[in-house]
DNA sequence: AGTGTGACTTGGG
DNA sequence: ACCCAAGCCACAC
């Protein structure tokens, strides 16, 4: 497995309950500031096998990015379930729930 | 090798 | 706040 992929997985697993990170943030923490789309690919293919909290990753505007209705519904359910407010249109207040204290990672 | 494809981001109107 | 055009990058065909 590619080291970048490995780091992305670690970063995502480090997002605590009740918080979210954007794709760009995750990419940056993993060492590739322009790698947001790779984060997408990784979540899409490895979230299940690696037991990742994929629902804690949202886009830069603080919205649920996924299009599929089913998964979209599950994500809002998971988030609200752990204390993150999600508006009817799938928006989240980043000022409030964005996770930034990830300096402890290498 | 060339092209199309995203659960993206940023900058400008 | 919303829409769009560019830029982005690994991967599947």
PDB file of C-alpha atoms (C1' of nucleotides) in Angstrom:
ATOM      1  CA  UNK A   1       0.000   0.000   0.000  1.00  0.00           C
ATOM      2  CA  UNK A   2       1.160   3.525  -0.808  1.00  0.00           C
ATOM      3  CA  UNK A   3       2.460   5.536   2.178  1.00  0.00           C
ATOM      4  CA  UNK A   4       0.122   8.394   1.340  1.00  0.00           C
ATOM      5  CA  UNK A   5      -2.865   6.074   1.422  1.00  0.00           C
ATOM      6  CA  UNK A   6      -1.660   4.749   4.754  1.00  0.00           C
ATOM      7  CA  UNK A   7      -1.392   8.246   6.206  1.00  0.00           C
ATOM      8  CA  UNK A   8      -4.808   9.238   4.944  1.00  0.00           C
ATOM      9  CA  UNK A   9      -6.257   6.231   6.699  1.00  0.00           C
ATOM     10  CA  UNK A  10      -4.504   7.123   9.944  1.00  0.00           C
ATOM     11  CA  UNK A  11      -5.694  10.709   9.821  1.00  0.00           C
ATOM     12  CA  UNK A  12      -9.289   9.716   9.232  1.00  0.00           C
ATOM     13  CA  UNK A  13      -9.220   7.193  12.033  1.00  0.00           C
ATOM     14  CA  UNK A  14      -7.938   9.941  14.328  1.00  0.00           C
ATOM     15  CA  UNK A  15     -10.980  12.178  13.880  1.00  0.00           C
ATOM     16  CA  UNK A  16     -12.771  12.085  17.232  1.00  0.00           C
ATOM     17  CA  UNK A  17     -16.463  11.487  17.651  1.00  0.00           C
ATOM     18  CA  UNK A  18     -18.547  14.613  17.357  1.00  0.00           C
ATOM     19  CA  UNK A  19     -16.161  16.359  14.958  1.00  0.00           C
ATOM     20  CA  UNK A  20     -15.617  16.534  11.213  1.00  0.00           C
ATOM     21  CA  UNK A  21     -12.757  17.341   8.833  1.00  0.00           C
ATOM     22  CA  UNK A  22     -12.844  18.452   5.221  1.00  0.00           C
ATOM     23  CA  UNK A  23     -11.301  16.449   2.395  1.00  0.00           C
ATOM     24  CA  UNK A  24      -8.714  19.165   1.961  1.00  0.00           C
ATOM     25  CA  UNK A  25      -7.768  19.063   5.635  1.00  0.00           C
ATOM     26  CA  UNK A  26      -7.301  15.324   5.579  1.00  0.00           C
ATOM     27  CA  UNK A  27      -5.207  15.560   2.431  1.00  0.00           C
ATOM     28  CA  UNK A  28      -3.068  18.266   4.004  1.00  0.00           C
ATOM     29  CA  UNK A  29      -2.502  16.316   7.203  1.00  0.00           C
ATOM     30  CA  UNK A  30      -1.542  13.309   5.139  1.00  0.00           C
ATOM     31  CA  UNK A  31       1.074  15.385   3.355  1.00  0.00           C
ATOM     32  CA  UNK A  32      -0.583  16.169   0.024  1.00  0.00           C
ATOM     33  CA  UNK A  33      -2.400  19.530   0.119  1.00  0.00           C
ATOM     34  CA  UNK A  34      -3.755  19.006  -3.400  1.00  0.00           C
ATOM     35  CA  UNK A  35      -4.818  15.451  -2.813  1.00  0.00           C
ATOM     36  CA  UNK A  36      -8.442  15.910  -1.833  1.00  0.00           C
ATOM     37  CA  UNK A  37      -9.659  13.797  -4.714  1.00  0.00           C
ATOM     38  CA  UNK A  38      -7.415  10.959  -3.651  1.00  0.00           C
ATOM     39  CA  UNK A  39      -9.008  11.108  -0.223  1.00  0.00           C
ATOM     40  CA  UNK A  40     -12.315  10.612  -1.970  1.00  0.00           C
ATOM     41  CA  UNK A  41     -11.032   7.598  -3.843  1.00  0.00           C
ATOM     42  CA  UNK A  42      -9.604   6.080  -0.686  1.00  0.00           C
ATOM     43  CA  UNK A  43     -12.802   6.502   1.287  1.00  0.00           C
ATOM     44  CA  UNK A  44     -14.738   5.019  -1.545  1.00  0.00           C
ATOM     45  CA  UNK A  45     -12.571   1.926  -1.723  1.00  0.00           C
ATOM     46  CA  UNK A  46     -11.165   1.359   1.768  1.00  0.00           C
ATOM     47  CA  UNK A  47     -13.692   2.748   4.242  1.00  0.00           C
ATOM     48  CA  UNK A  48     -15.284  -0.603   4.820  1.00  0.00           C
ATOM     49  CA  UNK A  49     -12.222  -2.837   4.922  1.00  0.00           C
ATOM     50  CA  UNK A  50     -10.446  -0.462   7.296  1.00  0.00           C
ATOM     51  CA  UNK A  51     -13.428   0.391   9.429  1.00  0.00           C
ATOM     52  CA  UNK A  52     -13.062   4.124   8.808  1.00  0.00           C
ATOM     53  CA  UNK A  53     -15.348   6.848  10.219  1.00  0.00           C
ATOM     54  CA  UNK A  54     -16.050   8.054   6.679  1.00  0.00           C
ATOM     55  CA  UNK A  55     -19.055  10.023   7.853  1.00  0.00           C
ATOM     56  CA  UNK A  56     -16.772  12.504   9.636  1.00  0.00           C
ATOM     57  CA  UNK A  57     -15.397  13.794   6.341  1.00  0.00           C
ATOM     58  CA  UNK A  58     -17.274  16.587   4.564  1.00  0.00           C
ATOM     59  CA  UNK A  59     -16.476  19.074   1.813  1.00  0.00           C
ATOM     60  CA  UNK A  60     -14.956  22.537   2.253  1.00  0.00           C
ATOM     61  CA  UNK A  61     -18.359  24.183   2.543  1.00  0.00           C
ATOM     62  CA  UNK A  62     -19.374  21.924   5.382  1.00  0.00           C
ATOM     63  CA  UNK A  63     -21.896  19.917   3.407  1.00  0.00           C
ATOM     64  CA  UNK A  64     -22.488  16.223   3.002  1.00  0.00           C
ATOM     65  CA  UNK A  65     -20.674  15.640  -0.257  1.00  0.00           C
ATOM     66  CA  UNK A  66     -22.002  12.231  -1.166  1.00  0.00           C
ATOM     67  CA  UNK A  67     -24.737  12.048  -3.796  1.00  0.00           C
ATOM     68  CA  UNK A  68     -26.286   8.663  -3.269  1.00  0.00           C
ATOM     69  CA  UNK A  69     -29.482   9.142  -1.278  1.00  0.00           C
ATOM     70  CA  UNK A  70     -29.096   6.045   0.885  1.00  0.00           C
ATOM     71  CA  UNK A  71     -25.526   6.717   2.008  1.00  0.00           C
ATOM     72  CA  UNK A  72     -26.300  10.398   2.361  1.00  0.00           C
ATOM     73  CA  UNK A  73     -29.100   9.584   4.742  1.00  0.00           C
ATOM     74  CA  UNK A  74     -26.895   7.244   6.773  1.00  0.00           C
ATOM     75  CA  UNK A  75     -24.204   9.896   7.089  1.00  0.00           C
ATOM     76  CA  UNK A  76     -26.553  12.520   8.484  1.00  0.00           C
ATOM     77  CA  UNK A  77     -27.896   9.884  10.838  1.00  0.00           C
ATOM     78  CA  UNK A  78     -24.430   8.914  12.140  1.00  0.00           C
ATOM     79  CA  UNK A  79     -23.422  12.528  12.600  1.00  0.00           C
ATOM     80  CA  UNK A  80     -26.506  13.688  14.389  1.00  0.00           C
ATOM     81  CA  UNK A  81     -26.195  10.531  16.444  1.00  0.00           C
ATOM     82  CA  UNK A  82     -22.852  11.660  17.808  1.00  0.00           C
ATOM     83  CA  UNK A  83     -23.873  15.231  18.439  1.00  0.00           C
ATOM     84  CA  UNK A  84     -23.134  17.001  15.150  1.00  0.00           C
ATOM     85  CA  UNK A  85     -26.043  19.153  13.979  1.00  0.00           C
ATOM     86  CA  UNK A  86     -26.894  18.603  10.329  1.00  0.00           C
ATOM     87  CA  UNK A  87     -29.420  20.882   8.640  1.00  0.00           C
ATOM     88  CA  UNK A  88     -32.154  19.545   6.435  1.00  0.00           C
ATOM     89  CA  UNK A  89     -30.157  20.402   3.335  1.00  0.00           C
ATOM     90  CA  UNK A  90     -27.177  18.482   4.700  1.00  0.00           C
ATOM     91  CA  UNK A  91     -25.082  21.315   6.035  1.00  0.00           C
ATOM     92  CA  UNK A  92     -22.822  21.434   9.065  1.00  0.00           C
ATOM     93  CA  UNK A  93     -21.428  24.416  10.963  1.00  0.00           C
ATOM     94  CA  UNK A  94     -17.682  24.077  10.451  1.00  0.00           C
ATOM     95  CA  UNK A  95     -16.934  26.880  12.894  1.00  0.00           C
ATOM     96  CA  UNK A  96     -18.406  24.638  15.496  1.00  0.00           C
ATOM     97  CA  UNK A  97     -17.504  21.088  14.510  1.00  0.00           C
ATOM     98  CA  UNK A  98     -14.322  21.286  12.433  1.00  0.00           C
ATOM     99  CA  UNK A  99     -11.486  19.314  14.013  1.00  0.00           C
ATOM    100  CA  UNK A 100      -8.153  21.105  13.898  1.00  0.00           C
ATOM    101  CA  UNK A 101      -6.014  19.863  16.792  1.00  0.00           C
ATOM    102  CA  UNK A 102      -4.192  17.208  14.842  1.00  0.00           C
ATOM    103  CA  UNK A 103      -0.678  18.435  15.513  1.00  0.00           C
ATOM    104  CA  UNK A 104       0.137  15.314  17.491  1.00  0.00           C
ATOM    105  CA  UNK A 105       0.326  13.319  14.299  1.00  0.00           C
ATOM    106  CA  UNK A 106       3.994  13.030  13.281  1.00  0.00           C
TER     107      UNK A 106
ATOM    108  C1'  DA B   1      -0.674   6.586 -24.510  1.00  0.00           C
ATOM    109  C1'  DG B   2      -5.092   9.195 -24.388  1.00  0.00           C
ATOM    110  C1'  DT B   3      -9.429  10.148 -22.173  1.00  0.00           C
ATOM    111  C1'  DG B   4     -12.929  10.344 -18.814  1.00  0.00           C
ATOM    112  C1'  DT B   5     -14.175  10.526 -14.017  1.00  0.00           C
ATOM    113  C1'  DG B   6     -15.103  12.053  -9.278  1.00  0.00           C
ATOM    114  C1'  DA B   7     -18.139  11.753  -1.697  1.00  0.00           C
ATOM    115  C1'  DC B   8     -12.823  18.131  -4.049  1.00  0.00           C
ATOM    116  C1'  DT B   9     -10.967  23.251  -3.708  1.00  0.00           C
ATOM    117  C1'  DT B  10     -10.234  27.880  -4.651  1.00  0.00           C
ATOM    118  C1'  DG B  11     -11.008  32.289  -6.580  1.00  0.00           C
ATOM    119  C1'  DG B  12     -14.149  35.608  -9.045  1.00  0.00           C
ATOM    120  C1'  DG B  13     -18.370  37.528 -10.238  1.00  0.00           C
TER     121       DG B  13
ATOM    122  C1'  DA C   1     -25.264  32.913  -0.583  1.00  0.00           C
ATOM    123  C1'  DC C   2     -25.009  30.838  -5.274  1.00  0.00           C
ATOM    124  C1'  DC C   3     -22.929  29.566  -9.703  1.00  0.00           C
ATOM    125  C1'  DC C   4     -18.916  28.758 -12.669  1.00  0.00           C
ATOM    126  C1'  DA C   5     -14.381  27.948 -14.539  1.00  0.00           C
ATOM    127  C1'  DA C   6      -9.877  26.144 -13.586  1.00  0.00           C
ATOM    128  C1'  DG C   7      -6.892  23.455 -11.255  1.00  0.00           C
ATOM    129  C1'  DC C   8      -6.097  19.181  -9.216  1.00  0.00           C
ATOM    130  C1'  DC C   9      -4.430  13.903  -9.285  1.00  0.00           C
ATOM    131  C1'  DA C  10      -4.681   8.861  -9.159  1.00  0.00           C
ATOM    132  C1'  DC C  11      -7.174   5.379 -11.323  1.00  0.00           C
ATOM    133  C1'  DA C  12     -10.057   2.729 -14.598  1.00  0.00           C
ATOM    134  C1'  DC C  13     -10.860   1.784 -19.525  1.00  0.00           C
TER     135       DC C  13
END
